């Protein structure tokens, strides 16, 4: 009995920790280095001076018309207007990303948060331990490397891009 | 809650009652199979509710995923310049299964357009701009896939069948 209640308490603490874990506006975006292709690594800090959009998502190969990455692929010129570079991030491997990019004709990098699995997603507080995938979360990072906006979407809902564009517009007014 | 930006205006293609109390806006892609499935249901909605609803279509072509989507949108807009937007809209969905390079002119002929004008209008920058402005309005309104529906300016999270059900309940 004692043991059970002890675990229950741990669970609760863990749950509260998870709720407050996601990095939010004002925080410095933790640097990372992830593979975009088998022989190309992307370092976040190399993008200082540019706005960066990080789109964490659960997995490659979701149905096409409602696919978040397919939507962002159509929007690159709008992101470009705000001097912003977008990266998709999931725990899929570089080879999986490569096949997905080719199949969907994606024109922006997908980063593989593959080894150690989900490390960057965890750093940003958007890793789902139970399913072992990234949550569906968006970050807009300003030119100085600070998080300007973040949003956690229900996993089943594609969050669209209006929030990203609003955040970029806000930054362009500064 | 995502809302429609900008609101419906005279540049939009509108069907149904102009003073209707229910305004439905669809963001659609002529090559998207889900939009193709929604098409007959929307027709049924329009028949059932008649002048009680106003139906608006805005273009949201996913041109990287669907190779004919953008051209199809241009064709509908070009037909619109001859007062036959809805005829082309319907023809495109009814023939979605055989979308191909030569289909657009065939449909233009079938619905009785001036073919030369149709071809030159399809090339106009202003036609392209209309489609792109629709797309941008979709993004700003929070469109996250096609079809996306807005009812009286607010995003409706559901499919065409859910929309039909909701309308039935709300007009009872």
mmCIF file of C-alpha atoms in Angstrom:
data_model
loop_
_atom_site.group_PDB
_atom_site.id
_atom_site.type_symbol
_atom_site.label_atom_id
_atom_site.label_comp_id
_atom_site.label_asym_id
_atom_site.label_seq_id
_atom_site.Cartn_x
_atom_site.Cartn_y
_atom_site.Cartn_z
ATOM 1 C CA UNK A 1 0.000 0.000 0.000
ATOM 2 C CA UNK A 2 2.707 2.403 1.025
ATOM 3 C CA UNK A 3 4.539 1.666 -2.159
ATOM 4 C CA UNK A 4 1.452 2.310 -4.265
ATOM 5 C CA UNK A 5 0.783 5.705 -2.786
ATOM 6 C CA UNK A 6 4.432 6.558 -3.150
ATOM 7 C CA UNK A 7 4.258 5.808 -6.847
ATOM 8 C CA UNK A 8 1.043 7.752 -7.219
ATOM 9 C CA UNK A 9 2.788 10.763 -5.728
ATOM 10 C CA UNK A 10 5.713 10.372 -8.102
ATOM 11 C CA UNK A 11 3.342 10.129 -11.032
ATOM 12 C CA UNK A 12 1.611 13.299 -10.033
ATOM 13 C CA UNK A 13 4.859 15.208 -9.660
ATOM 14 C CA UNK A 14 6.028 13.877 -12.985
ATOM 15 C CA UNK A 15 2.752 14.954 -14.569
ATOM 16 C CA UNK A 16 3.065 18.500 -13.257
ATOM 17 C CA UNK A 17 6.658 18.590 -14.434
ATOM 18 C CA UNK A 18 5.556 17.551 -17.924
ATOM 19 C CA UNK A 19 2.918 20.256 -18.079
ATOM 20 C CA UNK A 20 5.416 23.001 -17.348
ATOM 21 C CA UNK A 21 8.223 21.528 -19.298
ATOM 22 C CA UNK A 22 7.746 23.075 -22.723
ATOM 23 C CA UNK A 23 10.022 26.018 -23.434
ATOM 24 C CA UNK A 24 8.185 29.264 -23.768
ATOM 25 C CA UNK A 25 8.521 32.818 -24.981
ATOM 26 C CA UNK A 26 11.595 34.596 -23.673
ATOM 27 C CA UNK A 27 13.695 31.467 -23.137
ATOM 28 C CA UNK A 28 16.929 31.037 -25.035
ATOM 29 C CA UNK A 29 16.464 28.379 -27.677
ATOM 30 C CA UNK A 30 18.835 25.514 -26.777
ATOM 31 C CA UNK A 31 21.387 24.897 -29.489
ATOM 32 C CA UNK A 32 21.409 21.535 -31.248
ATOM 33 C CA UNK A 33 23.062 19.716 -34.057
ATOM 34 C CA UNK A 34 20.954 17.261 -36.048
ATOM 35 C CA UNK A 35 21.262 15.488 -39.360
ATOM 36 C CA UNK A 36 19.188 16.841 -42.227
ATOM 37 C CA UNK A 37 20.589 14.286 -44.666
ATOM 38 C CA UNK A 38 22.982 11.372 -44.123
ATOM 39 C CA UNK A 39 25.924 13.739 -44.578
ATOM 40 C CA UNK A 40 24.583 17.153 -43.671
ATOM 41 C CA UNK A 41 24.223 18.412 -40.122
ATOM 42 C CA UNK A 42 22.241 21.499 -39.137
ATOM 43 C CA UNK A 43 23.356 23.583 -36.162
ATOM 44 C CA UNK A 44 20.808 25.968 -34.774
ATOM 45 C CA UNK A 45 23.417 28.556 -33.847
ATOM 46 C CA UNK A 46 24.460 28.863 -37.500
ATOM 47 C CA UNK A 47 21.093 30.490 -38.117
ATOM 48 C CA UNK A 48 21.636 33.449 -35.791
ATOM 49 C CA UNK A 49 20.548 36.558 -37.681
ATOM 50 C CA UNK A 50 17.617 34.707 -39.247
ATOM 51 C CA UNK A 51 14.252 33.863 -37.792
ATOM 52 C CA UNK A 52 13.834 30.126 -37.325
ATOM 53 C CA UNK A 53 10.679 28.043 -37.176
ATOM 54 C CA UNK A 54 10.931 24.631 -35.512
ATOM 55 C CA UNK A 55 8.006 22.340 -36.226
ATOM 56 C CA UNK A 56 8.192 19.212 -34.057
ATOM 57 C CA UNK A 57 5.812 16.526 -35.300
ATOM 58 C CA UNK A 58 5.123 12.893 -34.391
ATOM 59 C CA UNK A 59 6.022 11.030 -37.562
ATOM 60 C CA UNK A 60 6.585 11.073 -41.306
ATOM 61 C CA UNK A 61 3.926 9.662 -43.651
ATOM 62 C CA UNK A 62 0.665 11.052 -42.350
ATOM 63 C CA UNK A 63 -2.171 11.450 -44.927
ATOM 64 C CA UNK A 64 -1.315 14.090 -47.467
ATOM 65 C CA UNK A 65 -4.128 16.649 -47.671
ATOM 66 C CA UNK A 66 -4.076 17.326 -43.978
ATOM 67 C CA UNK A 67 -0.361 16.862 -43.560
ATOM 68 C CA UNK A 68 1.353 19.608 -41.631
ATOM 69 C CA UNK A 69 4.661 19.336 -43.503
ATOM 70 C CA UNK A 70 2.886 19.397 -46.890
ATOM 71 C CA UNK A 71 1.142 22.580 -45.806
ATOM 72 C CA UNK A 72 4.372 24.283 -44.719
ATOM 73 C CA UNK A 73 5.944 23.196 -47.995
ATOM 74 C CA UNK A 74 3.414 25.382 -49.823
ATOM 75 C CA UNK A 75 4.229 28.309 -47.587
ATOM 76 C CA UNK A 76 7.969 28.684 -47.954
ATOM 77 C CA UNK A 77 7.693 31.951 -49.849
ATOM 78 C CA UNK A 78 5.553 33.433 -47.077
ATOM 79 C CA UNK A 79 8.133 32.376 -44.495
ATOM 80 C CA UNK A 80 10.819 33.811 -46.772
ATOM 81 C CA UNK A 81 9.095 37.192 -46.689
ATOM 82 C CA UNK A 82 9.810 37.286 -42.971
ATOM 83 C CA UNK A 83 13.386 36.066 -43.385
ATOM 84 C CA UNK A 84 12.510 32.816 -41.658
ATOM 85 C CA UNK A 85 13.885 29.308 -42.154
ATOM 86 C CA UNK A 86 11.684 26.353 -41.228
ATOM 87 C CA UNK A 87 12.849 22.940 -39.998
ATOM 88 C CA UNK A 88 10.642 19.951 -39.374
ATOM 89 C CA UNK A 89 11.828 17.704 -36.536
ATOM 90 C CA UNK A 90 10.751 14.180 -35.684
ATOM 91 C CA UNK A 91 12.387 11.032 -34.320
ATOM 92 C CA UNK A 92 12.380 9.387 -37.751
ATOM 93 C CA UNK A 93 15.790 8.497 -39.190
ATOM 94 C CA UNK A 94 17.526 10.429 -41.979
ATOM 95 C CA UNK A 95 16.651 7.696 -44.478
ATOM 96 C CA UNK A 96 13.006 7.827 -43.573
ATOM 97 C CA UNK A 97 13.056 11.636 -43.849
ATOM 98 C CA UNK A 98 14.785 11.389 -47.204
ATOM 99 C CA UNK A 99 12.157 9.069 -48.633
ATOM 100 C CA UNK A 100 9.365 11.203 -47.191
ATOM 101 C CA UNK A 101 10.885 14.414 -48.594
ATOM 102 C CA UNK A 102 11.234 12.867 -52.026
ATOM 103 C CA UNK A 103 7.744 11.417 -52.041
ATOM 104 C CA UNK A 104 6.101 14.670 -50.919
ATOM 105 C CA UNK A 105 8.519 16.929 -52.827
ATOM 106 C CA UNK A 106 9.363 18.855 -49.677
ATOM 107 C CA UNK A 107 11.688 21.818 -50.152
ATOM 108 C CA UNK A 108 12.820 22.381 -46.585
ATOM 109 C CA UNK A 109 14.948 20.279 -44.225
ATOM 110 C CA UNK A 110 13.562 17.608 -41.956
ATOM 111 C CA UNK A 111 15.842 16.933 -39.012
ATOM 112 C CA UNK A 112 16.307 13.520 -37.481
ATOM 113 C CA UNK A 113 16.050 13.592 -33.685
ATOM 114 C CA UNK A 114 17.020 9.965 -33.851
ATOM 115 C CA UNK A 115 20.118 9.271 -31.748
ATOM 116 C CA UNK A 116 19.936 9.596 -28.847
ATOM 117 C CA UNK A 117 16.279 9.272 -29.597
ATOM 118 C CA UNK A 118 14.256 12.423 -28.972
ATOM 119 C CA UNK A 119 17.112 14.281 -27.254
ATOM 120 C CA UNK A 120 16.316 17.654 -28.805
ATOM 121 C CA UNK A 121 12.565 17.180 -28.414
ATOM 122 C CA UNK A 122 13.197 16.499 -24.720
ATOM 123 C CA UNK A 123 15.368 19.613 -24.394
ATOM 124 C CA UNK A 124 12.515 21.682 -25.804
ATOM 125 C CA UNK A 125 10.071 19.866 -23.540
ATOM 126 C CA UNK A 126 7.992 18.391 -26.319
ATOM 127 C CA UNK A 127 8.739 14.672 -26.185
ATOM 128 C CA UNK A 128 5.948 12.218 -25.570
ATOM 129 C CA UNK A 129 7.477 9.455 -23.428
ATOM 130 C CA UNK A 130 4.526 7.153 -23.744
ATOM 131 C CA UNK A 131 4.516 6.832 -27.531
ATOM 132 C CA UNK A 132 8.178 7.644 -28.052
ATOM 133 C CA UNK A 133 7.561 10.450 -30.523
ATOM 134 C CA UNK A 134 7.799 14.215 -30.566
ATOM 135 C CA UNK A 135 4.638 16.069 -29.748
ATOM 136 C CA UNK A 136 3.146 18.424 -32.323
ATOM 137 C CA UNK A 137 4.749 21.662 -31.218
ATOM 138 C CA UNK A 138 5.813 24.892 -32.877
ATOM 139 C CA UNK A 139 8.541 27.352 -31.936
ATOM 140 C CA UNK A 140 9.384 30.654 -33.575
ATOM 141 C CA UNK A 141 12.907 31.732 -32.667
ATOM 142 C CA UNK A 142 14.039 35.303 -33.264
ATOM 143 C CA UNK A 143 17.284 36.478 -34.857
ATOM 144 C CA UNK A 144 19.045 36.579 -31.477
ATOM 145 C CA UNK A 145 18.145 32.985 -30.711
ATOM 146 C CA UNK A 146 15.340 33.669 -28.245
ATOM 147 C CA UNK A 147 12.007 31.920 -28.368
ATOM 148 C CA UNK A 148 9.445 34.479 -29.536
ATOM 149 C CA UNK A 149 6.422 32.172 -29.624
ATOM 150 C CA UNK A 150 5.645 28.559 -28.914
ATOM 151 C CA UNK A 151 2.551 26.441 -29.274
ATOM 152 C CA UNK A 152 1.651 22.883 -28.338
ATOM 153 C CA UNK A 153 -1.075 21.399 -30.515
ATOM 154 C CA UNK A 154 -3.185 18.352 -29.693
ATOM 155 C CA UNK A 155 -1.332 15.513 -31.451
ATOM 156 C CA UNK A 156 -4.239 14.714 -33.758
ATOM 157 C CA UNK A 157 -4.692 18.320 -34.892
ATOM 158 C CA UNK A 158 -2.584 19.962 -37.558
ATOM 159 C CA UNK A 159 -2.046 23.450 -36.095
ATOM 160 C CA UNK A 160 -1.880 25.191 -39.478
ATOM 161 C CA UNK A 161 0.368 28.193 -39.897
ATOM 162 C CA UNK A 162 -1.584 31.248 -38.828
ATOM 163 C CA UNK A 163 0.116 31.326 -35.414
ATOM 164 C CA UNK A 164 3.559 31.142 -37.006
ATOM 165 C CA UNK A 165 2.805 34.006 -39.392
ATOM 166 C CA UNK A 166 1.313 36.144 -36.620
ATOM 167 C CA UNK A 167 4.478 35.609 -34.542
ATOM 168 C CA UNK A 168 6.744 36.438 -37.490
ATOM 169 C CA UNK A 169 4.721 39.545 -38.237
ATOM 170 C CA UNK A 170 5.064 40.618 -34.634
ATOM 171 C CA UNK A 171 8.849 40.169 -34.866
ATOM 172 C CA UNK A 172 9.055 42.180 -38.076
ATOM 173 C CA UNK A 173 7.487 45.153 -36.294
ATOM 174 C CA UNK A 174 10.351 45.306 -33.793
ATOM 175 C CA UNK B 1 -10.347 29.855 -32.300
ATOM 176 C CA UNK B 2 -9.415 30.531 -35.909
ATOM 177 C CA UNK B 3 -11.491 33.067 -37.787
ATOM 178 C CA UNK B 4 -11.913 33.929 -41.447
ATOM 179 C CA UNK B 5 -9.541 36.630 -42.683
ATOM 180 C CA UNK B 6 -10.470 38.652 -44.657
ATOM 181 C CA UNK B 7 -14.223 38.360 -44.359
ATOM 182 C CA UNK B 8 -16.372 37.568 -47.395
ATOM 183 C CA UNK B 9 -16.544 40.437 -49.883
ATOM 184 C CA UNK B 10 -17.610 41.165 -53.457
ATOM 185 C CA UNK B 11 -14.426 39.569 -54.836
ATOM 186 C CA UNK B 12 -15.594 36.169 -53.543
ATOM 187 C CA UNK B 13 -17.634 33.630 -55.478
ATOM 188 C CA UNK B 14 -20.963 33.326 -53.711
ATOM 189 C CA UNK B 15 -23.847 30.927 -54.225
ATOM 190 C CA UNK B 16 -27.231 30.879 -52.489
ATOM 191 C CA UNK B 17 -29.053 33.505 -50.532
ATOM 192 C CA UNK B 18 -27.185 36.782 -50.268
ATOM 193 C CA UNK B 19 -29.012 37.736 -47.098
ATOM 194 C CA UNK B 20 -28.820 34.206 -45.657
ATOM 195 C CA UNK B 21 -28.128 33.935 -41.949
ATOM 196 C CA UNK B 22 -25.659 31.063 -42.395
ATOM 197 C CA UNK B 23 -22.502 31.698 -44.373
ATOM 198 C CA UNK B 24 -20.325 28.722 -45.278
ATOM 199 C CA UNK B 25 -16.864 29.264 -46.727
ATOM 200 C CA UNK B 26 -14.922 26.334 -48.123
ATOM 201 C CA UNK B 27 -11.193 26.407 -48.773
ATOM 202 C CA UNK B 28 -10.716 23.718 -51.374
ATOM 203 C CA UNK B 29 -8.322 22.134 -53.825
ATOM 204 C CA UNK B 30 -9.730 20.681 -57.064
ATOM 205 C CA UNK B 31 -7.334 17.745 -56.989
ATOM 206 C CA UNK B 32 -7.790 16.871 -53.331
ATOM 207 C CA UNK B 33 -9.770 13.628 -52.998
ATOM 208 C CA UNK B 34 -11.296 14.729 -49.688
ATOM 209 C CA UNK B 35 -12.634 17.857 -51.400
ATOM 210 C CA UNK B 36 -13.945 15.642 -54.175
ATOM 211 C CA UNK B 37 -15.786 13.584 -51.566
ATOM 212 C CA UNK B 38 -17.153 16.710 -49.916
ATOM 213 C CA UNK B 39 -18.480 18.126 -53.192
ATOM 214 C CA UNK B 40 -21.727 16.085 -53.481
ATOM 215 C CA UNK B 41 -22.438 16.615 -49.778
ATOM 216 C CA UNK B 42 -22.124 20.373 -50.199
ATOM 217 C CA UNK B 43 -24.495 20.155 -53.160
ATOM 218 C CA UNK B 44 -26.947 18.347 -50.932
ATOM 219 C CA UNK B 45 -26.537 20.989 -48.243
ATOM 220 C CA UNK B 46 -27.239 23.698 -50.804
ATOM 221 C CA UNK B 47 -30.333 21.879 -52.049
ATOM 222 C CA UNK B 48 -31.658 21.178 -48.582
ATOM 223 C CA UNK B 49 -31.198 24.635 -47.138
ATOM 224 C CA UNK B 50 -31.596 26.754 -50.282
ATOM 225 C CA UNK B 51 -31.623 30.476 -49.549
ATOM 226 C CA UNK B 52 -31.057 29.901 -45.855
ATOM 227 C CA UNK B 53 -27.364 29.519 -46.616
ATOM 228 C CA UNK B 54 -24.769 31.383 -48.563
ATOM 229 C CA UNK B 55 -21.914 29.270 -49.927
ATOM 230 C CA UNK B 56 -18.497 30.702 -50.752
ATOM 231 C CA UNK B 57 -15.522 28.928 -52.331
ATOM 232 C CA UNK B 58 -11.913 30.034 -51.919
ATOM 233 C CA UNK B 59 -8.945 28.372 -53.590
ATOM 234 C CA UNK B 60 -6.415 26.477 -51.506
ATOM 235 C CA UNK B 61 -4.391 24.523 -54.069
ATOM 236 C CA UNK B 62 -1.622 22.356 -52.593
ATOM 237 C CA UNK B 63 0.422 22.619 -55.740
ATOM 238 C CA UNK B 64 3.460 20.718 -54.479
ATOM 239 C CA UNK B 65 1.285 17.715 -53.635
ATOM 240 C CA UNK B 66 -1.180 18.009 -56.525
ATOM 241 C CA UNK B 67 0.243 18.825 -59.922
ATOM 242 C CA UNK B 68 -3.034 20.012 -61.487
ATOM 243 C CA UNK B 69 -4.413 21.865 -58.472
ATOM 244 C CA UNK B 70 -3.118 25.312 -59.344
ATOM 245 C CA UNK B 71 -4.110 25.113 -63.013
ATOM 246 C CA UNK B 72 -7.536 23.890 -62.017
ATOM 247 C CA UNK B 73 -7.935 26.886 -59.712
ATOM 248 C CA UNK B 74 -6.837 29.211 -62.530
ATOM 249 C CA UNK B 75 -9.389 27.586 -64.826
ATOM 250 C CA UNK B 76 -12.232 28.155 -62.383
ATOM 251 C CA UNK B 77 -11.194 31.782 -61.896
ATOM 252 C CA UNK B 78 -10.901 32.279 -65.661
ATOM 253 C CA UNK B 79 -14.364 30.817 -66.143
ATOM 254 C CA UNK B 80 -15.483 33.270 -63.467
ATOM 255 C CA UNK B 81 -14.344 36.124 -65.691
ATOM 256 C CA UNK B 82 -16.991 34.913 -68.142
ATOM 257 C CA UNK B 83 -19.579 34.568 -65.396
ATOM 258 C CA UNK B 84 -19.246 30.790 -65.171
ATOM 259 C CA UNK B 85 -17.172 30.178 -62.067
ATOM 260 C CA UNK B 86 -19.607 27.703 -60.538
ATOM 261 C CA UNK B 87 -20.098 25.805 -63.781
ATOM 262 C CA UNK B 88 -16.339 25.233 -63.948
ATOM 263 C CA UNK B 89 -16.094 24.538 -60.210
ATOM 264 C CA UNK B 90 -18.711 21.806 -60.555
ATOM 265 C CA UNK B 91 -17.232 20.400 -63.772
ATOM 266 C CA UNK B 92 -13.781 20.150 -62.167
ATOM 267 C CA UNK B 93 -15.039 18.187 -59.182
ATOM 268 C CA UNK B 94 -17.268 15.997 -61.321
ATOM 269 C CA UNK B 95 -14.279 15.168 -63.530
ATOM 270 C CA UNK B 96 -11.664 15.075 -60.781
ATOM 271 C CA UNK B 97 -10.960 11.419 -61.499
ATOM 272 C CA UNK B 98 -9.617 12.297 -64.951
ATOM 273 C CA UNK B 99 -7.716 15.534 -64.252
ATOM 274 C CA UNK B 100 -5.078 15.972 -66.951
ATOM 275 C CA UNK B 101 -3.422 18.695 -69.001
ATOM 276 C CA UNK B 102 -6.034 18.666 -71.724
ATOM 277 C CA UNK B 103 -9.080 18.506 -69.480
ATOM 278 C CA UNK B 104 -9.312 22.238 -68.746
ATOM 279 C CA UNK B 105 -10.007 23.325 -72.315
ATOM 280 C CA UNK B 106 -12.358 20.422 -72.816
ATOM 281 C CA UNK B 107 -14.407 21.519 -69.798
ATOM 282 C CA UNK B 108 -14.271 25.136 -70.930
ATOM 283 C CA UNK B 109 -15.803 24.070 -74.214
ATOM 284 C CA UNK B 110 -18.401 21.871 -72.533
ATOM 285 C CA UNK B 111 -19.673 24.706 -70.347
ATOM 286 C CA UNK B 112 -19.719 27.056 -73.323
ATOM 287 C CA UNK B 113 -16.855 29.455 -72.684
ATOM 288 C CA UNK B 114 -15.158 31.619 -75.268
ATOM 289 C CA UNK B 115 -12.096 29.386 -75.559
ATOM 290 C CA UNK B 116 -9.608 32.024 -76.679
ATOM 291 C CA UNK B 117 -10.586 34.343 -73.869
ATOM 292 C CA UNK B 118 -10.472 31.456 -71.401
ATOM 293 C CA UNK B 119 -6.926 30.584 -72.487
ATOM 294 C CA UNK B 120 -5.626 34.142 -72.290
ATOM 295 C CA UNK B 121 -7.380 34.825 -68.966
ATOM 296 C CA UNK B 122 -5.725 31.722 -67.488
ATOM 297 C CA UNK B 123 -2.347 33.320 -68.216
ATOM 298 C CA UNK B 124 -3.126 36.673 -66.601
ATOM 299 C CA UNK B 125 -1.172 37.795 -63.538
ATOM 300 C CA UNK B 126 -4.411 39.014 -62.015
ATOM 301 C CA UNK B 127 -5.911 35.507 -62.245
ATOM 302 C CA UNK B 128 -2.854 34.025 -60.575
ATOM 303 C CA UNK B 129 -3.020 36.725 -57.921
ATOM 304 C CA UNK B 130 -6.642 35.925 -57.139
ATOM 305 C CA UNK B 131 -5.715 32.280 -56.469
ATOM 306 C CA UNK B 132 -2.664 33.265 -54.415
ATOM 307 C CA UNK B 133 -4.641 35.787 -52.390
ATOM 308 C CA UNK B 134 -7.208 33.096 -51.629
ATOM 309 C CA UNK B 135 -4.407 30.795 -50.510
ATOM 310 C CA UNK B 136 -2.883 33.456 -48.278
ATOM 311 C CA UNK B 137 -6.268 34.212 -46.750
ATOM 312 C CA UNK B 138 -6.513 30.493 -45.983
ATOM 313 C CA UNK B 139 -3.192 30.471 -44.209
ATOM 314 C CA UNK B 140 -4.084 33.563 -42.186
ATOM 315 C CA UNK B 141 -7.418 31.995 -41.311
ATOM 316 C CA UNK B 142 -5.769 28.843 -39.959
ATOM 317 C CA UNK B 143 -6.554 26.427 -42.787
ATOM 318 C CA UNK B 144 -4.732 23.217 -41.890
ATOM 319 C CA UNK B 145 -5.849 20.939 -44.679
ATOM 320 C CA UNK B 146 -8.466 20.699 -47.375
ATOM 321 C CA UNK B 147 -11.336 21.022 -47.332
ATOM 322 C CA UNK B 148 -11.541 23.513 -44.454
ATOM 323 C CA UNK B 149 -14.884 25.102 -43.645
ATOM 324 C CA UNK B 150 -15.820 28.348 -41.921
ATOM 325 C CA UNK B 151 -19.315 28.913 -40.637
ATOM 326 C CA UNK B 152 -20.220 32.552 -40.084
ATOM 327 C CA UNK B 153 -16.533 33.395 -39.952
ATOM 328 C CA UNK B 154 -15.400 30.739 -37.482
ATOM 329 C CA UNK B 155 -13.432 27.621 -38.355
ATOM 330 C CA UNK B 156 -15.576 24.506 -38.295
ATOM 331 C CA UNK B 157 -13.600 21.508 -37.102
ATOM 332 C CA UNK B 158 -15.188 18.727 -39.045
ATOM 333 C CA UNK B 159 -15.912 17.233 -42.420
ATOM 334 C CA UNK B 160 -18.721 18.058 -44.827
ATOM 335 C CA UNK B 161 -20.906 15.336 -43.301
ATOM 336 C CA UNK B 162 -20.412 16.868 -39.834
ATOM 337 C CA UNK B 163 -21.308 20.234 -41.314
ATOM 338 C CA UNK B 164 -24.511 18.814 -42.769
ATOM 339 C CA UNK B 165 -25.428 17.302 -39.425
ATOM 340 C CA UNK B 166 -24.727 20.526 -37.568
ATOM 341 C CA UNK B 167 -26.858 22.530 -40.017
ATOM 342 C CA UNK B 168 -29.742 20.082 -39.710
ATOM 343 C CA UNK B 169 -29.655 20.399 -35.939
ATOM 344 C CA UNK B 170 -29.317 24.166 -35.906
ATOM 345 C CA UNK B 171 -32.174 24.806 -38.331
ATOM 346 C CA UNK B 172 -34.600 22.400 -36.687
#
